[in-house]
């Protein structure tokens, strides 16, 4: 401590002003670098957000494609579904089939037609 005080006592005011000025320059440079670091961090955060948004958009597009394929398959399955009624149902509605689901014999069918 004594040496530092002795050195300061030996320095002229211009040297002390330069030293203070140099420290001020270093402090400002450090603050500027810190700001650049903060900007870089913001850029990194923005880049991560952009990647996340792109990933979400790709996922949404894939989900839409899968949903469209599912709808197309469902529509195709609905169009391939059998329509109408079976022959047995049609005959039963018109009274030409037995109630228990068995087939009529020829005589029973002729008797039913004759009614």
mmCIF file of C-alpha atoms in Angstrom:
data_model
loop_
_atom_site.group_PDB
_atom_site.id
_atom_site.type_symbol
_atom_site.label_atom_id
_atom_site.label_comp_id
_atom_site.label_asym_id
_atom_site.label_seq_id
_atom_site.Cartn_x
_atom_site.Cartn_y
_atom_site.Cartn_z
ATOM 1 C CA UNK A 1 0.000 0.000 0.000
ATOM 2 C CA UNK A 2 2.893 2.313 0.838
ATOM 3 C CA UNK A 3 4.461 1.653 -2.548
ATOM 4 C CA UNK A 4 1.217 2.459 -4.340
ATOM 5 C CA UNK A 5 0.885 5.717 -2.418
ATOM 6 C CA UNK A 6 4.515 6.593 -3.148
ATOM 7 C CA UNK A 7 3.989 5.893 -6.860
ATOM 8 C CA UNK A 8 0.872 8.050 -6.915
ATOM 9 C CA UNK A 9 2.750 10.848 -5.151
ATOM 10 C CA UNK A 10 5.520 10.717 -7.766
ATOM 11 C CA UNK A 11 3.074 10.828 -10.735
ATOM 12 C CA UNK A 12 2.200 14.133 -12.256
ATOM 13 C CA UNK A 13 -1.485 15.056 -12.779
ATOM 14 C CA UNK A 14 -1.351 14.342 -16.529
ATOM 15 C CA UNK A 15 -0.224 10.755 -15.960
ATOM 16 C CA UNK A 16 -2.981 10.260 -13.413
ATOM 17 C CA UNK A 17 -5.544 11.679 -15.860
ATOM 18 C CA UNK A 18 -4.310 9.295 -18.576
ATOM 19 C CA UNK A 19 -4.529 6.357 -16.188
ATOM 20 C CA UNK A 20 -8.066 7.329 -15.210
ATOM 21 C CA UNK A 21 -8.905 7.845 -18.860
ATOM 22 C CA UNK A 22 -7.479 4.441 -19.744
ATOM 23 C CA UNK A 23 -9.557 2.803 -17.048
ATOM 24 C CA UNK A 24 -12.634 4.631 -18.311
ATOM 25 C CA UNK A 25 -11.919 3.380 -21.834
ATOM 26 C CA UNK A 26 -11.519 -0.162 -20.522
ATOM 27 C CA UNK A 27 -14.778 0.127 -18.562
ATOM 28 C CA UNK A 28 -16.638 1.382 -21.651
ATOM 29 C CA UNK A 29 -15.112 -1.341 -23.823
ATOM 30 C CA UNK A 30 -16.145 -3.984 -21.292
ATOM 31 C CA UNK A 31 -19.694 -2.550 -21.203
ATOM 32 C CA UNK A 32 -19.823 -2.594 -25.020
ATOM 33 C CA UNK A 33 -18.661 -6.214 -25.092
ATOM 34 C CA UNK A 34 -21.268 -7.103 -22.499
ATOM 35 C CA UNK A 35 -23.930 -5.498 -24.686
ATOM 36 C CA UNK A 36 -22.670 -7.452 -27.693
ATOM 37 C CA UNK A 37 -22.870 -10.611 -25.611
ATOM 38 C CA UNK A 38 -26.430 -9.744 -24.659
ATOM 39 C CA UNK A 39 -27.263 -9.118 -28.331
ATOM 40 C CA UNK A 40 -25.698 -12.451 -29.276
ATOM 41 C CA UNK A 41 -27.802 -14.127 -26.609
ATOM 42 C CA UNK A 42 -30.921 -12.465 -28.019
ATOM 43 C CA UNK A 43 -29.944 -13.571 -31.517
ATOM 44 C CA UNK A 44 -29.446 -17.127 -30.251
ATOM 45 C CA UNK A 45 -32.807 -17.005 -28.496
ATOM 46 C CA UNK A 46 -34.490 -15.652 -31.631
ATOM 47 C CA UNK A 47 -32.833 -18.357 -33.736
ATOM 48 C CA UNK A 48 -34.053 -21.027 -31.317
ATOM 49 C CA UNK A 49 -37.552 -19.558 -31.452
ATOM 50 C CA UNK A 50 -37.387 -19.582 -35.256
ATOM 51 C CA UNK A 51 -36.289 -23.223 -35.295
ATOM 52 C CA UNK A 52 -39.063 -24.085 -32.854
ATOM 53 C CA UNK A 53 -41.627 -22.268 -35.005
ATOM 54 C CA UNK A 54 -40.389 -24.052 -38.132
ATOM 55 C CA UNK A 55 -40.575 -27.385 -36.341
ATOM 56 C CA UNK A 56 -44.112 -26.626 -35.154
ATOM 57 C CA UNK A 57 -45.122 -25.589 -38.679
ATOM 58 C CA UNK A 58 -43.695 -28.810 -40.106
ATOM 59 C CA UNK A 59 -45.546 -30.826 -37.462
ATOM 60 C CA UNK A 60 -48.787 -29.013 -38.215
ATOM 61 C CA UNK A 61 -48.360 -29.624 -41.945
ATOM 62 C CA UNK A 62 -47.749 -33.319 -41.295
ATOM 63 C CA UNK A 63 -50.843 -33.482 -39.082
ATOM 64 C CA UNK A 64 -52.945 -31.808 -41.778
ATOM 65 C CA UNK A 65 -51.668 -34.280 -44.374
ATOM 66 C CA UNK A 66 -52.441 -37.249 -42.124
ATOM 67 C CA UNK A 67 -55.890 -35.833 -41.378
ATOM 68 C CA UNK A 68 -56.608 -35.379 -45.098
ATOM 69 C CA UNK A 69 -55.499 -38.950 -45.828
ATOM 70 C CA UNK A 70 -57.703 -40.207 -43.002
ATOM 71 C CA UNK A 71 -60.693 -38.273 -44.339
ATOM 72 C CA UNK A 72 -60.087 -39.649 -47.835
ATOM 73 C CA UNK A 73 -59.860 -43.210 -46.497
ATOM 74 C CA UNK A 74 -62.999 -42.726 -44.434
ATOM 75 C CA UNK A 75 -64.892 -41.327 -47.431
ATOM 76 C CA UNK A 76 -63.697 -44.228 -49.588
ATOM 77 C CA UNK A 77 -64.742 -46.757 -46.952
ATOM 78 C CA UNK A 78 -68.157 -45.108 -46.715
ATOM 79 C CA UNK A 79 -68.592 -45.242 -50.492
ATOM 80 C CA UNK A 80 -67.604 -48.928 -50.556
ATOM 81 C CA UNK A 81 -70.086 -49.822 -47.821
ATOM 82 C CA UNK A 82 -72.894 -52.108 -48.959
ATOM 83 C CA UNK A 83 -76.098 -50.270 -49.667
ATOM 84 C CA UNK A 84 -79.653 -51.379 -49.563
ATOM 85 C CA UNK A 85 -80.828 -54.637 -48.076
ATOM 86 C CA UNK A 86 -80.153 -58.279 -48.621
ATOM 87 C CA UNK A 87 -82.416 -60.493 -50.716
ATOM 88 C CA UNK A 88 -83.708 -62.180 -47.566
ATOM 89 C CA UNK A 89 -84.622 -58.780 -46.041
ATOM 90 C CA UNK A 90 -86.417 -57.756 -49.228
ATOM 91 C CA UNK A 91 -88.368 -61.013 -49.347
ATOM 92 C CA UNK A 92 -89.232 -60.730 -45.642
ATOM 93 C CA UNK A 93 -90.559 -57.207 -46.156
ATOM 94 C CA UNK A 94 -92.822 -58.392 -48.929
ATOM 95 C CA UNK A 95 -93.939 -61.413 -46.950
ATOM 96 C CA UNK A 96 -92.072 -64.055 -48.961
ATOM 97 C CA UNK A 97 -89.717 -65.217 -46.210
ATOM 98 C CA UNK A 98 -90.348 -66.986 -42.961
ATOM 99 C CA UNK A 99 -90.131 -65.073 -39.696
ATOM 100 C CA UNK A 100 -87.538 -67.420 -38.201
ATOM 101 C CA UNK A 101 -85.057 -66.820 -41.046
ATOM 102 C CA UNK A 102 -85.331 -70.295 -42.585
ATOM 103 C CA UNK A 103 -85.870 -70.721 -46.287
ATOM 104 C CA UNK A 104 -89.323 -71.644 -47.526
ATOM 105 C CA UNK A 105 -89.833 -74.952 -49.186
ATOM 106 C CA UNK A 106 -91.285 -74.812 -52.680
ATOM 107 C CA UNK A 107 -94.775 -75.581 -51.398
ATOM 108 C CA UNK A 108 -94.533 -72.912 -48.675
ATOM 109 C CA UNK A 109 -93.305 -70.348 -51.218
ATOM 110 C CA UNK A 110 -96.152 -71.156 -53.608
ATOM 111 C CA UNK A 111 -98.653 -70.992 -50.763
ATOM 112 C CA UNK A 112 -97.261 -67.617 -49.699
ATOM 113 C CA UNK A 113 -97.440 -66.277 -53.256
ATOM 114 C CA UNK A 114 -101.016 -67.467 -53.576
ATOM 115 C CA UNK A 115 -102.146 -65.425 -50.581
#
